[in-house]
JSON list of C-alpha atoms in Angstrom, two decimals:
[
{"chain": "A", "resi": 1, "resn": "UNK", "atom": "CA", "xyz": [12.37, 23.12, 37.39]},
{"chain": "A", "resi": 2, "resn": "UNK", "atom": "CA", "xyz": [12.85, 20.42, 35.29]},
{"chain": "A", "resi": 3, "resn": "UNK", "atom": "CA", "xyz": [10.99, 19.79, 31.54]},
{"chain": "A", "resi": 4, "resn": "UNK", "atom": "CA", "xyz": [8.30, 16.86, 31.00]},
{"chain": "A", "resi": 5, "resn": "UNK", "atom": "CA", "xyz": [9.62, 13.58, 30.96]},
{"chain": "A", "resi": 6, "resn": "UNK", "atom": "CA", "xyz": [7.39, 13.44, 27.68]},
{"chain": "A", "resi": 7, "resn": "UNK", "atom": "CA", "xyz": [10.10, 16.20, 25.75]},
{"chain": "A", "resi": 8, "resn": "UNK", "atom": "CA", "xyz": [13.59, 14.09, 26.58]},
{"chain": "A", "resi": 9, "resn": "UNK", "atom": "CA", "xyz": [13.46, 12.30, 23.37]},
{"chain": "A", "resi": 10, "resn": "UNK", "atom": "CA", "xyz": [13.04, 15.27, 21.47]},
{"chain": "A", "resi": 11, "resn": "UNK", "atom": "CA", "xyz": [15.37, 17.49, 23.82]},
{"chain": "A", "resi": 12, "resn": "UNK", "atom": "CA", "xyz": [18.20, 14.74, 23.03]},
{"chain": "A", "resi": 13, "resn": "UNK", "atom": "CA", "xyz": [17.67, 14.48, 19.33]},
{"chain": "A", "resi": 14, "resn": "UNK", "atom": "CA", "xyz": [18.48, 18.10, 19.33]},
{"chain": "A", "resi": 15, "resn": "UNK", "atom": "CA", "xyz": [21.33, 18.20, 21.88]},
{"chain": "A", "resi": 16, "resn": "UNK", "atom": "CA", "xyz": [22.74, 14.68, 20.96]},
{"chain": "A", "resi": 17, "resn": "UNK", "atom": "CA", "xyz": [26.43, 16.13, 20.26]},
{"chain": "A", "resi": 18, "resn": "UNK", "atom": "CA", "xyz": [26.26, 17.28, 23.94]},
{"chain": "A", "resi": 19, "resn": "UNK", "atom": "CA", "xyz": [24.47, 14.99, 25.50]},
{"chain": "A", "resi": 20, "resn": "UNK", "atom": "CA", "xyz": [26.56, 11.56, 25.67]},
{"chain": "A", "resi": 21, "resn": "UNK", "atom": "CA", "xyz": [25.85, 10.38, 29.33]},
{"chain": "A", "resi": 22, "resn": "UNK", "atom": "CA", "xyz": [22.77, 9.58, 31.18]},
{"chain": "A", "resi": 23, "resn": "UNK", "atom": "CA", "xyz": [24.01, 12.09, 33.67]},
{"chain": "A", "resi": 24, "resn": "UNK", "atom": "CA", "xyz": [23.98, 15.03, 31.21]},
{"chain": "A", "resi": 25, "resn": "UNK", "atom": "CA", "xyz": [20.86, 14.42, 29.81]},
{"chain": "A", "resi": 26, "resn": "UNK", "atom": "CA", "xyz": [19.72, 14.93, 32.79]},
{"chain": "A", "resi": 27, "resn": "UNK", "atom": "CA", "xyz": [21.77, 18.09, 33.36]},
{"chain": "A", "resi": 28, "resn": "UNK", "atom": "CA", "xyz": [19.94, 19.38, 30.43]},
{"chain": "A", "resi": 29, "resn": "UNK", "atom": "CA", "xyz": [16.12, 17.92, 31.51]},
{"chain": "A", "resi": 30, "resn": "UNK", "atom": "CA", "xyz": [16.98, 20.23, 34.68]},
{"chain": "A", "resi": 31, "resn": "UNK", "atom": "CA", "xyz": [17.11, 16.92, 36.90]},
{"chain": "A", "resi": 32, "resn": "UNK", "atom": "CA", "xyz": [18.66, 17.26, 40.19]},
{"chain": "A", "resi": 33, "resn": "UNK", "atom": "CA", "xyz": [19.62, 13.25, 40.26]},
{"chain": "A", "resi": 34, "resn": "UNK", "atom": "CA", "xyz": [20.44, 11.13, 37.35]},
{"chain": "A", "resi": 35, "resn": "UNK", "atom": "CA", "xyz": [18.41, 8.59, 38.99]},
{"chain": "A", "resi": 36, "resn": "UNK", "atom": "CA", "xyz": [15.17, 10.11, 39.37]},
{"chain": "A", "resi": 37, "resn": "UNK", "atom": "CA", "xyz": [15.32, 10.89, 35.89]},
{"chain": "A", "resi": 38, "resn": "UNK", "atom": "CA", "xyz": [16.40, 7.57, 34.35]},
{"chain": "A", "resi": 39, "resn": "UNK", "atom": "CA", "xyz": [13.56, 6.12, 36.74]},
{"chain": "A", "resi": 40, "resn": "UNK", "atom": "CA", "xyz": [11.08, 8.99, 35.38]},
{"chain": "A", "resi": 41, "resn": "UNK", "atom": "CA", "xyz": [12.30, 8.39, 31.95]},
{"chain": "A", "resi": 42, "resn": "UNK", "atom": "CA", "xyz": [12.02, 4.22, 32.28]},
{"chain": "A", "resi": 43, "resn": "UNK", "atom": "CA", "xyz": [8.28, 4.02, 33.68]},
{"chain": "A", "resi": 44, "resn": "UNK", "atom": "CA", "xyz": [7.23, 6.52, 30.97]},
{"chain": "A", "resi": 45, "resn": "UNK", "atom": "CA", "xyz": [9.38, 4.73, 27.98]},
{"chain": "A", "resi": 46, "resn": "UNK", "atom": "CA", "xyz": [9.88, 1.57, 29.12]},
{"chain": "A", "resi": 47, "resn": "UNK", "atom": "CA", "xyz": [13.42, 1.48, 28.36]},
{"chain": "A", "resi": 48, "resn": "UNK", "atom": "CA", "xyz": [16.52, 2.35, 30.13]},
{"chain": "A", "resi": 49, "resn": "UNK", "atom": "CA", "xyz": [17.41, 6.09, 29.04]},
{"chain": "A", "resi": 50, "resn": "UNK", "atom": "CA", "xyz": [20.99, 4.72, 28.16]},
{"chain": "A", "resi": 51, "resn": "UNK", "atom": "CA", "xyz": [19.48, 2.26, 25.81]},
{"chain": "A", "resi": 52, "resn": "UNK", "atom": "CA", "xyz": [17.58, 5.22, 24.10]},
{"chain": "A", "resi": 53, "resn": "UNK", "atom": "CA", "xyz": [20.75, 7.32, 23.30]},
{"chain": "A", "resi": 54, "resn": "UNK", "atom": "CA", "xyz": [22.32, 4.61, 21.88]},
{"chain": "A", "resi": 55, "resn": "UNK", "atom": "CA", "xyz": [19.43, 3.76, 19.63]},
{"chain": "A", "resi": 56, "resn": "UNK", "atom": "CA", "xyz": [18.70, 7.32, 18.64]},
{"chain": "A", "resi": 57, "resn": "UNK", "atom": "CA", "xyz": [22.39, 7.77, 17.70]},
{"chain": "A", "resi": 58, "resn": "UNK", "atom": "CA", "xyz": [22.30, 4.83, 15.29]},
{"chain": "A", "resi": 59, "resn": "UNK", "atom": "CA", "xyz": [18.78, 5.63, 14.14]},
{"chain": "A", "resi": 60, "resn": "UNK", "atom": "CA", "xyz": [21.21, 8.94, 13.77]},
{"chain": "A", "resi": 61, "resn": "UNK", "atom": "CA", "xyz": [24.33, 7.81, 12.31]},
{"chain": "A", "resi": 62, "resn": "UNK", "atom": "CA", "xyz": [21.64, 5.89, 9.55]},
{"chain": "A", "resi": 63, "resn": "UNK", "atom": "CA", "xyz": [20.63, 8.53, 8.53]},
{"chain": "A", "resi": 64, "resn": "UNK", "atom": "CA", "xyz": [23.17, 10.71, 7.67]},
{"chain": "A", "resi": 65, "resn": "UNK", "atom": "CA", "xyz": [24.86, 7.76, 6.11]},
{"chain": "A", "resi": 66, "resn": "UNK", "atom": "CA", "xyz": [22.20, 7.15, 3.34]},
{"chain": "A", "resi": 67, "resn": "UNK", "atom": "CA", "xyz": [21.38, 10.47, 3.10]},
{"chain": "A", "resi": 68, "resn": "UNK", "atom": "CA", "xyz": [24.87, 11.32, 1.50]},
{"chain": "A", "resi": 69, "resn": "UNK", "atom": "CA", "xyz": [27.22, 9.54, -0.07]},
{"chain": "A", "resi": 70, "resn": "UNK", "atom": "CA", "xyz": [29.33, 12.53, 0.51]},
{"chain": "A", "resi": 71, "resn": "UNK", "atom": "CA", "xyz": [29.15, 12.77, 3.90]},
{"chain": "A", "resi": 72, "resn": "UNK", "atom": "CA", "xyz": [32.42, 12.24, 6.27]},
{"chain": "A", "resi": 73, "resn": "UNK", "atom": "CA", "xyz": [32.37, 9.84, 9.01]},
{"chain": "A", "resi": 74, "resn": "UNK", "atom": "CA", "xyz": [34.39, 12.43, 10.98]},
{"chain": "A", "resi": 75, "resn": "UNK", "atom": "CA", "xyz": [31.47, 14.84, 10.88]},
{"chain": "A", "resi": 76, "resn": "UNK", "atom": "CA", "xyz": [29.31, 12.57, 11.48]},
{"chain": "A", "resi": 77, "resn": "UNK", "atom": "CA", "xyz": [30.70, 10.99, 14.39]},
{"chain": "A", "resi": 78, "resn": "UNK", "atom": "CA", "xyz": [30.61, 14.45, 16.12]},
{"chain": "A", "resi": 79, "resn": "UNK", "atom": "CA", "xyz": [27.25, 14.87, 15.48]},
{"chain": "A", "resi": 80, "resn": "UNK", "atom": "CA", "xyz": [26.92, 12.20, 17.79]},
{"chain": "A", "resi": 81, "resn": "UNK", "atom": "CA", "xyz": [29.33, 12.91, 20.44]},
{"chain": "A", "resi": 82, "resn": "UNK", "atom": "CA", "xyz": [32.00, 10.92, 19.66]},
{"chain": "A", "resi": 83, "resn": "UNK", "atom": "CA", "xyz": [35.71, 12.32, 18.98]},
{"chain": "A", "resi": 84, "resn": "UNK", "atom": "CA", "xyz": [36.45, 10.74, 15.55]},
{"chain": "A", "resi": 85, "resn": "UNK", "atom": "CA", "xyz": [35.94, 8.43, 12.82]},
{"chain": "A", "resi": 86, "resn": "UNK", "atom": "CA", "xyz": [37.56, 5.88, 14.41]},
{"chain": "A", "resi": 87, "resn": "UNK", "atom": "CA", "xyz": [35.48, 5.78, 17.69]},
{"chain": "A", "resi": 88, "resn": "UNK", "atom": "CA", "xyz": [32.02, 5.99, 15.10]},
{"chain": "A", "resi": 89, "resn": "UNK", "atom": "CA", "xyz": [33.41, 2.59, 13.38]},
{"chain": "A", "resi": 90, "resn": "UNK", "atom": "CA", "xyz": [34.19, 1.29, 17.17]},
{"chain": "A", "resi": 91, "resn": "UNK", "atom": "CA", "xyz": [30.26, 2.20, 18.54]},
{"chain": "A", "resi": 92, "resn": "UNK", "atom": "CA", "xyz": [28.76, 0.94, 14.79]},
{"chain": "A", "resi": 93, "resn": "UNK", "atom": "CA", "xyz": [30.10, -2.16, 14.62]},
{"chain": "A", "resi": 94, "resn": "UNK", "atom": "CA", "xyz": [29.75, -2.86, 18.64]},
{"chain": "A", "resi": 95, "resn": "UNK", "atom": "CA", "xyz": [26.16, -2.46, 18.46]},
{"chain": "A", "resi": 96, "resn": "UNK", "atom": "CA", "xyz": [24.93, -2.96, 15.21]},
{"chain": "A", "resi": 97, "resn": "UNK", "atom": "CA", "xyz": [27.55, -5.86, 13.65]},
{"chain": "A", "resi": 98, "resn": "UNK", "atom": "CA", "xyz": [27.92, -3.69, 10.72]},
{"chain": "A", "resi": 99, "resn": "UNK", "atom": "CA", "xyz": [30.74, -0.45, 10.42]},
{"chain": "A", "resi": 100, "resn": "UNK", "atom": "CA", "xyz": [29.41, 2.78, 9.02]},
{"chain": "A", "resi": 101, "resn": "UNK", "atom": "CA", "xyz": [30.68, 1.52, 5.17]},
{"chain": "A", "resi": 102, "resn": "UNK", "atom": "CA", "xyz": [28.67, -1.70, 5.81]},
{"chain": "A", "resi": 103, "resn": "UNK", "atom": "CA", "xyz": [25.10, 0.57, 6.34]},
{"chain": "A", "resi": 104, "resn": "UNK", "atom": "CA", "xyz": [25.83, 2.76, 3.24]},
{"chain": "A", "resi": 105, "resn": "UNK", "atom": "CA", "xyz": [25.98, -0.84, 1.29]},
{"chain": "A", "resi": 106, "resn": "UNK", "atom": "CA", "xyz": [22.74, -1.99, 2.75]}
]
């Protein structure tokens, strides 16, 4: 049985190391098809689920950046899935412009 389409922001806020595909997000909503689920997930959102993780791991990544000067950009990388600091400066600056440094600044 799978959970409400209402709980799969909150379910991948607290799975988001885990959860890096549309296909395992549904895994973990207990969908038998990623489609049905991105199709659940888009008429109740509005937005493609895809488009959510990415924006929930920079809403993420934000965050932890200002929260702590301190804090690695190894570690936080794997909090959001991704292997190393390397790939977190790849994903930052792809989507937002800016690299991880360039948020702390801002």
């Amino acid at each position: 049985m799978s959970l409400p389409i209402e709980k799969a922001v909150e379910v991948v806020k607290q799975n988001l190391s885990e959860v890096c595909t549309v296909q395992e997000w549904a895994d973990v909503m207990g969908f038998k098809s990623s489609r049905q689920f991105s199709k659940n997930f888009r008429d109740h959102y509005g937005v493609r689920p895809s488009k959510k993780i990415t924006q929930i791991k920079i809403e993420r990544v934000k965050m932890l950046i200002n929260e702590s000067e301190e804090v690695k950009h190894f570690i936080i990388a794997n909090e959001i899935g991704l292997p190393d600091e390397q790939a977190l400066y790849k994903f930052m600056k792809y989507h937002t412009g800016q690299s991880p440094s360039g948020i702390r600044q801002v």
